[in-house]
PDB file of C-alpha atoms in Angstrom:
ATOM      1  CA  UNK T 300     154.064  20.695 153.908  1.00  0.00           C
ATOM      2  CA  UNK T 301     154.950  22.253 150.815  1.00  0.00           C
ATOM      3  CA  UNK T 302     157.961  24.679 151.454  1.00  0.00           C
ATOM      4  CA  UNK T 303     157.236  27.591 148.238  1.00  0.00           C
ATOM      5  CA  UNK T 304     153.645  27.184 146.745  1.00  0.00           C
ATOM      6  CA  UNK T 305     152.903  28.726 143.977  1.00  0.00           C
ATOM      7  CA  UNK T 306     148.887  28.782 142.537  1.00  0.00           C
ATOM      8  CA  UNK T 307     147.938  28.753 139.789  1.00  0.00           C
ATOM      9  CA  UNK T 308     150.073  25.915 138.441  1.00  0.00           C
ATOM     10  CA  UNK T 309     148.904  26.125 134.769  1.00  0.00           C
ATOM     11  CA  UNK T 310     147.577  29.807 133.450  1.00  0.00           C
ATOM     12  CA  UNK T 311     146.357  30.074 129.694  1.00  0.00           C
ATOM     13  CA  UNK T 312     144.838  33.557 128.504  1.00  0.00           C
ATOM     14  CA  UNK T 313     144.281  35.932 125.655  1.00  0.00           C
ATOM     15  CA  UNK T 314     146.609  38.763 124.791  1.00  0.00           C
ATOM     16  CA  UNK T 315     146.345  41.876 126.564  1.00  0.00           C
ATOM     17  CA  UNK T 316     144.960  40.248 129.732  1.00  0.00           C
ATOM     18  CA  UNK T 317     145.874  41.159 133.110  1.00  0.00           C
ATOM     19  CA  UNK T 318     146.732  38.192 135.446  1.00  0.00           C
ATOM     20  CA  UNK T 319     148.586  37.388 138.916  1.00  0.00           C
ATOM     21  CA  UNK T 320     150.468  34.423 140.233  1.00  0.00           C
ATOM     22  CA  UNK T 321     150.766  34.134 143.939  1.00  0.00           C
ATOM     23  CA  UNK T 322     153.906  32.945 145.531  1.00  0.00           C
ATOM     24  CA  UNK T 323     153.931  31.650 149.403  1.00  0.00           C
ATOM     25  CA  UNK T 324     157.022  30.314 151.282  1.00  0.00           C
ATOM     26  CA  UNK T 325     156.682  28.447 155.343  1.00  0.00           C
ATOM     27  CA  UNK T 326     160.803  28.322 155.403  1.00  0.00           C
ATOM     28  CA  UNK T 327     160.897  31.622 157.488  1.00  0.00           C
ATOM     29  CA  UNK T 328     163.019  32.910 154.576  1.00  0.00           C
ATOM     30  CA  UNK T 329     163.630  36.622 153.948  1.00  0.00           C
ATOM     31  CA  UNK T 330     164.098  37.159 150.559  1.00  0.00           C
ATOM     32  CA  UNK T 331     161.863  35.907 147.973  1.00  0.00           C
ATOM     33  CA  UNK T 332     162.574  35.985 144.122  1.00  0.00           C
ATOM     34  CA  UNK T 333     160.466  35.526 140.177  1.00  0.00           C
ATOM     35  CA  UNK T 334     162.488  33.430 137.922  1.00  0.00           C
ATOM     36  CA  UNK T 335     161.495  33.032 134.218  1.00  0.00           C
ATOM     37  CA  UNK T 336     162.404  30.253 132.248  1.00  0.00           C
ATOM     38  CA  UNK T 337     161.863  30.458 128.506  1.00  0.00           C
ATOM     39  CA  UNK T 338     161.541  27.786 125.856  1.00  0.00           C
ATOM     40  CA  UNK T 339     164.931  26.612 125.645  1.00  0.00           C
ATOM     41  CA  UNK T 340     164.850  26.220 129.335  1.00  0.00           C
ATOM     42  CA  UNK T 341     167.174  29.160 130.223  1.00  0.00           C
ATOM     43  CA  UNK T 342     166.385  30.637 134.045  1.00  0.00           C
ATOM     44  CA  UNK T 343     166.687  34.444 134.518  1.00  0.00           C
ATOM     45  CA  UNK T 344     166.233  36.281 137.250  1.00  0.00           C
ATOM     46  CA  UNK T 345     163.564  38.783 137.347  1.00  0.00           C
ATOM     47  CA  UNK T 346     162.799  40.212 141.032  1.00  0.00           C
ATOM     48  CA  UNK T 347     164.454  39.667 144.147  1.00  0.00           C
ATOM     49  CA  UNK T 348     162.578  41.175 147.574  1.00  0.00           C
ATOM     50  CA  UNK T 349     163.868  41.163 151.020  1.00  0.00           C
ATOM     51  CA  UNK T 350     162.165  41.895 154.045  1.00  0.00           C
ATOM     52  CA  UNK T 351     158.967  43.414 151.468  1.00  0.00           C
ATOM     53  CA  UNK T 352     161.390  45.789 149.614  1.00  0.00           C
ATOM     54  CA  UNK T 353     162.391  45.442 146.301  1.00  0.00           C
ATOM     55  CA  UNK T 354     166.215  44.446 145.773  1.00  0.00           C
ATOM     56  CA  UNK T 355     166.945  43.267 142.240  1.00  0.00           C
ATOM     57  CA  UNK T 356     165.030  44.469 139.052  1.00  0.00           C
ATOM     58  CA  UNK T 357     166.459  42.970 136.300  1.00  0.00           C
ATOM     59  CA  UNK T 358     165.124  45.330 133.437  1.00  0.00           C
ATOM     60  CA  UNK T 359     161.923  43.514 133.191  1.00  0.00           C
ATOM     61  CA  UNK T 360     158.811  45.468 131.465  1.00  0.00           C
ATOM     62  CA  UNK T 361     156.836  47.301 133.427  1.00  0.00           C
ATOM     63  CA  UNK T 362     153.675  45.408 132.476  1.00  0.00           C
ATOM     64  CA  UNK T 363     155.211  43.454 135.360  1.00  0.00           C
ATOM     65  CA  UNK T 364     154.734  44.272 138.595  1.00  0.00           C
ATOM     66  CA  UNK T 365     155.726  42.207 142.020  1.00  0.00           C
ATOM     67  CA  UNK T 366     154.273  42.751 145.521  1.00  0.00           C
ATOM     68  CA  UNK T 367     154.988  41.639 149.399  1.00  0.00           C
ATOM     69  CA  UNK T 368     152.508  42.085 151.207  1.00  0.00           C
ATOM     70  CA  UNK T 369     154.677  40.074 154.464  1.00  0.00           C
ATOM     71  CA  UNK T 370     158.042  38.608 153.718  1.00  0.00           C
ATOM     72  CA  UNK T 371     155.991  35.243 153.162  1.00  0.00           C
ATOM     73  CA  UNK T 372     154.431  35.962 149.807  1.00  0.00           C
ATOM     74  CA  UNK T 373     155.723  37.650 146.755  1.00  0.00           C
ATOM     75  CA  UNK T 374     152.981  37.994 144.150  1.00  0.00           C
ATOM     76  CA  UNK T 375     153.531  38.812 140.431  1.00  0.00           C
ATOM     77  CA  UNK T 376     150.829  40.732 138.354  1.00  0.00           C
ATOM     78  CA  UNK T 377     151.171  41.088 134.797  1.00  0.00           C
ATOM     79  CA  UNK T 378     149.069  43.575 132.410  1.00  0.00           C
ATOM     80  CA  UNK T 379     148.559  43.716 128.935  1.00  0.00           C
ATOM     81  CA  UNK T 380     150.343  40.226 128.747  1.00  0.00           C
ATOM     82  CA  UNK T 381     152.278  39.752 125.310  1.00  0.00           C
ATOM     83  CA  UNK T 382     153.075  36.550 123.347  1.00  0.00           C
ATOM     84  CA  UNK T 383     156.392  36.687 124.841  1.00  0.00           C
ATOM     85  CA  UNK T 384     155.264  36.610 128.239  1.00  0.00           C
ATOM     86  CA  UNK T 385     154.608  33.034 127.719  1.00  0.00           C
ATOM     87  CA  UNK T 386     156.928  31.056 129.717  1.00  0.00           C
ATOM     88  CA  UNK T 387     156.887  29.292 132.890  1.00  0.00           C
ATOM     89  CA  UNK T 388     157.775  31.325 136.153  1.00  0.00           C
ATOM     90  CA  UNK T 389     159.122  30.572 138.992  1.00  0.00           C
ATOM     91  CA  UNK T 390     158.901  31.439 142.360  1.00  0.00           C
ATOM     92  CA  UNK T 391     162.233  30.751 145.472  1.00  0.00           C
ATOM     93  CA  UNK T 392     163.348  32.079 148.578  1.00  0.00           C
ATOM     94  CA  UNK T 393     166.315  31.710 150.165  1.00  0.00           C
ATOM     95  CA  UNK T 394     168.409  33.371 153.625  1.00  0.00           C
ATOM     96  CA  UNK T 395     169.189  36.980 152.815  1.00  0.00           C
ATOM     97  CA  UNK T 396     172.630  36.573 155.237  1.00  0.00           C
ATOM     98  CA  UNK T 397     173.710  33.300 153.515  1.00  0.00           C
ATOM     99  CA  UNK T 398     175.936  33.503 150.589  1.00  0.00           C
ATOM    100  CA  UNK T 399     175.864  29.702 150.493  1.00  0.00           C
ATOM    101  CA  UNK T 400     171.866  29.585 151.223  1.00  0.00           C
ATOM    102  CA  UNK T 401     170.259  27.402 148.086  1.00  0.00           C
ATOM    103  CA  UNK T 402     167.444  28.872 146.630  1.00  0.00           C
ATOM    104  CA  UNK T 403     164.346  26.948 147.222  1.00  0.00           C
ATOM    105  CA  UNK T 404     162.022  26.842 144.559  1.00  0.00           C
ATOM    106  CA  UNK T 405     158.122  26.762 143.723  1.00  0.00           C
ATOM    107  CA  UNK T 406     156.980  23.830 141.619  1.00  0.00           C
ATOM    108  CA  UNK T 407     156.321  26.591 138.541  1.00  0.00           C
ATOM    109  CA  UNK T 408     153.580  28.022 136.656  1.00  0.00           C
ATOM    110  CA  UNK T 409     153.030  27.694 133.156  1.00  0.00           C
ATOM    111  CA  UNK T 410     151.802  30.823 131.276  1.00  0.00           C
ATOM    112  CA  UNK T 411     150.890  30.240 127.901  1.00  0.00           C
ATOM    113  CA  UNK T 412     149.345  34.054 126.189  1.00  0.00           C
ATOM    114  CA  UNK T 413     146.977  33.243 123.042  1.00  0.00           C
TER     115      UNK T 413
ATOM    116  CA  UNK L  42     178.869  38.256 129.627  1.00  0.00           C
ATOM    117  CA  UNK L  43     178.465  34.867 130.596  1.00  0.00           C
ATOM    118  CA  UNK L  44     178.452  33.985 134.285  1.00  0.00           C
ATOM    119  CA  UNK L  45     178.067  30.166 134.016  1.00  0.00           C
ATOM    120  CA  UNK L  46     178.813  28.053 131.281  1.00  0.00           C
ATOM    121  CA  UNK L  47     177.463  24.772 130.753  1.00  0.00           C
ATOM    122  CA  UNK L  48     179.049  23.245 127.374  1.00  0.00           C
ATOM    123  CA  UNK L  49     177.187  20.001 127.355  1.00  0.00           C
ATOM    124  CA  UNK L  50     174.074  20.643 125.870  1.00  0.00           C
ATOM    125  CA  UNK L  51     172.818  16.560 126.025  1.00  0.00           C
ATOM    126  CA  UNK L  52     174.407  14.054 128.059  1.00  0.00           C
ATOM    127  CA  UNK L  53     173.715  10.209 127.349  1.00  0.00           C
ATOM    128  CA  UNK L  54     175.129   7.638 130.036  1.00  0.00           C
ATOM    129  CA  UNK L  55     174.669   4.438 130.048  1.00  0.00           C
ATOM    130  CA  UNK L  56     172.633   3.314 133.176  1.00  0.00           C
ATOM    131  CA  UNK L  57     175.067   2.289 137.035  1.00  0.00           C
ATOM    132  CA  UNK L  58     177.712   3.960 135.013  1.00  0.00           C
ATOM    133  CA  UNK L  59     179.406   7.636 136.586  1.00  0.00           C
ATOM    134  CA  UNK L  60     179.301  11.170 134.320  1.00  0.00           C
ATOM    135  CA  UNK L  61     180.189  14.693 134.768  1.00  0.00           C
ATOM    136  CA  UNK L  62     178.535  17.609 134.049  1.00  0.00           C
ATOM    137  CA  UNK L  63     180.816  20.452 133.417  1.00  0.00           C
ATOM    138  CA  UNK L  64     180.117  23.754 134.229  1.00  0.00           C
ATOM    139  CA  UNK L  65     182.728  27.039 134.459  1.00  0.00           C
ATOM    140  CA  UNK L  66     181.969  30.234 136.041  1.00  0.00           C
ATOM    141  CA  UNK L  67     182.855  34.216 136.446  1.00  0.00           C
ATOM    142  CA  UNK L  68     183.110  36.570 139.195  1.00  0.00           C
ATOM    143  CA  UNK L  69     185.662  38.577 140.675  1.00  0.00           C
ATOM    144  CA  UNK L  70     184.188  37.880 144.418  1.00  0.00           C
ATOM    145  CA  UNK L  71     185.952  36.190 146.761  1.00  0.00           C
ATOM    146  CA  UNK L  72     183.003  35.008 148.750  1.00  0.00           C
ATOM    147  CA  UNK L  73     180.413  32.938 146.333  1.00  0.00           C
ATOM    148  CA  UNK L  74     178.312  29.967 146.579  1.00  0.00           C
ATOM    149  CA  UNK L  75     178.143  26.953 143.819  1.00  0.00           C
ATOM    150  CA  UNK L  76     175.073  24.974 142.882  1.00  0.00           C
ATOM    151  CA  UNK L  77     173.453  22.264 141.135  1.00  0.00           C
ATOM    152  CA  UNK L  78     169.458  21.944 140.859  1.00  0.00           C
ATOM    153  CA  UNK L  79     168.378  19.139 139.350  1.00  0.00           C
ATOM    154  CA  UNK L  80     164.567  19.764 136.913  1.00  0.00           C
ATOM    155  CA  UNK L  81     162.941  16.323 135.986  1.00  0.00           C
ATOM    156  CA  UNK L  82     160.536  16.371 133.230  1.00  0.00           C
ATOM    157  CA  UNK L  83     158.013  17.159 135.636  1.00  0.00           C
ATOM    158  CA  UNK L  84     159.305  20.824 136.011  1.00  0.00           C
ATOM    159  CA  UNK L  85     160.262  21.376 139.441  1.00  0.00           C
ATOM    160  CA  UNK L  86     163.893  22.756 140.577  1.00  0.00           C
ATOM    161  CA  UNK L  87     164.839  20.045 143.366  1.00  0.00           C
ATOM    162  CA  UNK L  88     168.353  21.295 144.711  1.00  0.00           C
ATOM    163  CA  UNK L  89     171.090  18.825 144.255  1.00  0.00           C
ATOM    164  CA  UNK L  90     174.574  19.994 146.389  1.00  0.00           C
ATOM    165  CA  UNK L  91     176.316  23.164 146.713  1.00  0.00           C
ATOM    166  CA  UNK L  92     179.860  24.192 147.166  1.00  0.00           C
ATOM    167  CA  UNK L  93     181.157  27.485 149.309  1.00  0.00           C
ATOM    168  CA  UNK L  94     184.324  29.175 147.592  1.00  0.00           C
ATOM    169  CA  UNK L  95     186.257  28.646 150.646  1.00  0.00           C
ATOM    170  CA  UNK L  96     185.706  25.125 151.427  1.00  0.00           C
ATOM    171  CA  UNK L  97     188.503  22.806 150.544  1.00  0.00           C
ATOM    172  CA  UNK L  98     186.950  19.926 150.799  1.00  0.00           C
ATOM    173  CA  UNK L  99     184.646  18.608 147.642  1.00  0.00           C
ATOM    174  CA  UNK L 100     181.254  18.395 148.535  1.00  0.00           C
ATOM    175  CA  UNK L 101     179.228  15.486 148.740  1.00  0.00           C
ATOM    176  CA  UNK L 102     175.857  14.227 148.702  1.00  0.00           C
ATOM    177  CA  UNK L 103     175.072  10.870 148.042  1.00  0.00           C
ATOM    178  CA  UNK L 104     175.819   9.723 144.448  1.00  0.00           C
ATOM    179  CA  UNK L 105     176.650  13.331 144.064  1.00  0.00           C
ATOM    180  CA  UNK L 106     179.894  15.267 144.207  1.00  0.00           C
ATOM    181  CA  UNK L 107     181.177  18.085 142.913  1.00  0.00           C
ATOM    182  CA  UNK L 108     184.530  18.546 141.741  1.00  0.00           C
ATOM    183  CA  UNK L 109     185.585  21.927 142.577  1.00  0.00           C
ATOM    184  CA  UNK L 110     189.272  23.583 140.908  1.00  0.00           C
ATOM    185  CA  UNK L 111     188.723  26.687 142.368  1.00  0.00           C
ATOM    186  CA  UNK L 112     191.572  28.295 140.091  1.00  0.00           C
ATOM    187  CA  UNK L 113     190.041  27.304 137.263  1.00  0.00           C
ATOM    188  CA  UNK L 114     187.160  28.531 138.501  1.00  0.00           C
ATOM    189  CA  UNK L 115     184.943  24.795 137.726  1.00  0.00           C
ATOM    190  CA  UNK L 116     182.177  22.829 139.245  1.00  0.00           C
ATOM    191  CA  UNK L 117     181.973  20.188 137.609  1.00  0.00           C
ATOM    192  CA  UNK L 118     178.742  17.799 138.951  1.00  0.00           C
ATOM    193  CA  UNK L 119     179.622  13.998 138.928  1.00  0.00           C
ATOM    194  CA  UNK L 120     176.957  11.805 140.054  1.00  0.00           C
ATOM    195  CA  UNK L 121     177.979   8.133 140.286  1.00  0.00           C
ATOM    196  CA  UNK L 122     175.777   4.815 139.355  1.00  0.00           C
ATOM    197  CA  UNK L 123     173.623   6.602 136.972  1.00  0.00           C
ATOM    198  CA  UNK L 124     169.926   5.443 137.487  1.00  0.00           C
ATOM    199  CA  UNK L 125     167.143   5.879 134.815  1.00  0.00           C
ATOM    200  CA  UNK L 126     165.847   8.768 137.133  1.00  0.00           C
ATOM    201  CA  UNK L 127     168.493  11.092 136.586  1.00  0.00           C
ATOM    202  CA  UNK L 128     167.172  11.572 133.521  1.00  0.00           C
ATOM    203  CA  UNK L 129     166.972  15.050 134.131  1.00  0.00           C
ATOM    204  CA  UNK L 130     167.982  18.968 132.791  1.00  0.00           C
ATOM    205  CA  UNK L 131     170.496  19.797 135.051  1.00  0.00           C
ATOM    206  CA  UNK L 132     171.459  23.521 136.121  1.00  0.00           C
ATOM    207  CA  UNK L 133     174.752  24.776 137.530  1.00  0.00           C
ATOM    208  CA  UNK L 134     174.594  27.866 139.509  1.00  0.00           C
ATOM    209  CA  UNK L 135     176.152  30.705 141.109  1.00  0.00           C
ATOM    210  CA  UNK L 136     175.089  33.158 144.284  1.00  0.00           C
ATOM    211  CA  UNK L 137     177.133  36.097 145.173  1.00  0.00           C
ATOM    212  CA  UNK L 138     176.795  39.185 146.410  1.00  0.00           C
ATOM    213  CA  UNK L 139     175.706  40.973 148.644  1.00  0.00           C
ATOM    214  CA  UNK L 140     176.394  43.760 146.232  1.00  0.00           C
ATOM    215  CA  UNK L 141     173.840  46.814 145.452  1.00  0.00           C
ATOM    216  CA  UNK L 142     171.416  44.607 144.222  1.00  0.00           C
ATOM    217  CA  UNK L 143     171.648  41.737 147.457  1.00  0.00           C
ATOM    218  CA  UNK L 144     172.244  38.262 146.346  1.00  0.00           C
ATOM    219  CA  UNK L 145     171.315  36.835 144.169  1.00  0.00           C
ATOM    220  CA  UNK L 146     171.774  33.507 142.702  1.00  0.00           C
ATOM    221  CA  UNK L 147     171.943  32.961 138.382  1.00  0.00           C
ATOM    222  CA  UNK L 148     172.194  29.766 136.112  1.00  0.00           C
ATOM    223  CA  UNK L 149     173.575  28.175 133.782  1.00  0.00           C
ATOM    224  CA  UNK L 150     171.787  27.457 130.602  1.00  0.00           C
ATOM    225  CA  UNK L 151     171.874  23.938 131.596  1.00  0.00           C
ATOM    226  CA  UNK L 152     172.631  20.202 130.726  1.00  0.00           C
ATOM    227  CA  UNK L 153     169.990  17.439 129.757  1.00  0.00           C
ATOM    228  CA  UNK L 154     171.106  14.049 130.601  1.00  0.00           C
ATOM    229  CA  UNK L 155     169.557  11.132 129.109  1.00  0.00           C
ATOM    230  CA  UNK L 156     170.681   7.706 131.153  1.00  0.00           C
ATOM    231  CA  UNK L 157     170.171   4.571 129.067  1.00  0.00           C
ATOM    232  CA  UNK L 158     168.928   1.636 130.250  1.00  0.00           C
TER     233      UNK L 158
END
């Protein structure tokens, strides 16, 4: 059983597209969070959610735009999508309470904009 | 500023031999949890071991420890009897909080190791 599945696992598509990535965790976890990681491999956080509500919002564009619907799934749509956008993303979860909780993460997708 | 600092850009160890990865870090928390995820070239973040501020003990896992010096605030990740599939980018990391934004948990920019046969 995968633990954080993320679909689609590769995503190419034009410039000024709209597109989603859907995020699903069976760990029971509370808190779910979007990670980008650019080119030179450098991880930044982008979202955090607990419990469905919105936590951490790390000055991301507004093109981009998380949901959770249940505290299981944490979705990312992204409009107009930019050149820059391309990166790969990833989705974790981890225990709200635990301080010393590891993140577990999705097995990434890889946006590439044209 | 920078929160973790991984100096080691590349890595090379020769295979069944031990290295460390070095990796400093910032906050003013007392409470914080240490990390090290491990990303082979097939791109997923597998988590390694992690470290709680107020344990005294190094942890271990495996041919992984971490060398904790809590004053001068490192985490170094030493993983013993290198095998050719540690060839890997390796992340250190850091969650604290809760603070207004809840925890969260942010990386270093990371470490590739390439283990020689």
């Amino acid at each position: 059983d995968t633990a954080v599945s993320q679909t689609p696992k590769y995503l190419v598509t034009q410039m000024g597209n709209d597109k989603s990535i859907k995020c699903e965790q069976n760990l029971g976890h509370d808190t779910m969070y979007w990670y980008k990681q650019d080119s030179k491999k450098f991880l930044k956080i982008m979202f955090s959610y607990n419990n469905k509500e919105l936590i951490i919002n790390e000055t991301v564009p507004n093109r981009f735009s998380p949901k959770s619907p249940d505290k299981a799934h944490l979705n990312l749509h992204i409009n107009s999508l930019e050149l820059g956008d391309s990166a790969v993303y990833f989705c974790a979860s981890s225990l709200t309470t635990g301080i010393f909780a590891e993140a577990f993460f999705g097995q990434g997708t890889r946006l590439t904009v044209v | 500023a920078q929160k973790i600092t991984q100096t080691q850009p590349g890595m090379f160890v020769q295979e069944k031999e031990a290295v460390t990865l070095d990796c400093t870090y910032d906050t003013s928390d007392q409470s914080y949890g240490l990390f090290w995820y491990k990303q082979p070239s097939s791109g997923e973040m597998i988590f390694l071991i992690y470290q709680g501020s107020y344990d005294e003990q190094n942890a271990t896992e495996g041919r992984y420890s971490l060398n904790f010096q809590k004053a001068r605030k490192s985490a170094n990740l030493v993983i013993s009897a290198s095998q050719l599939g540690d060839s890997a980018m390796y992340f250190c990391a850091m969650r604290e909080g809760p603070g207004t934004g809840g925890f969260k948990t942010i990386f270093g920019a990371g470490t590739r190791l390439f283990v020689k046969a």
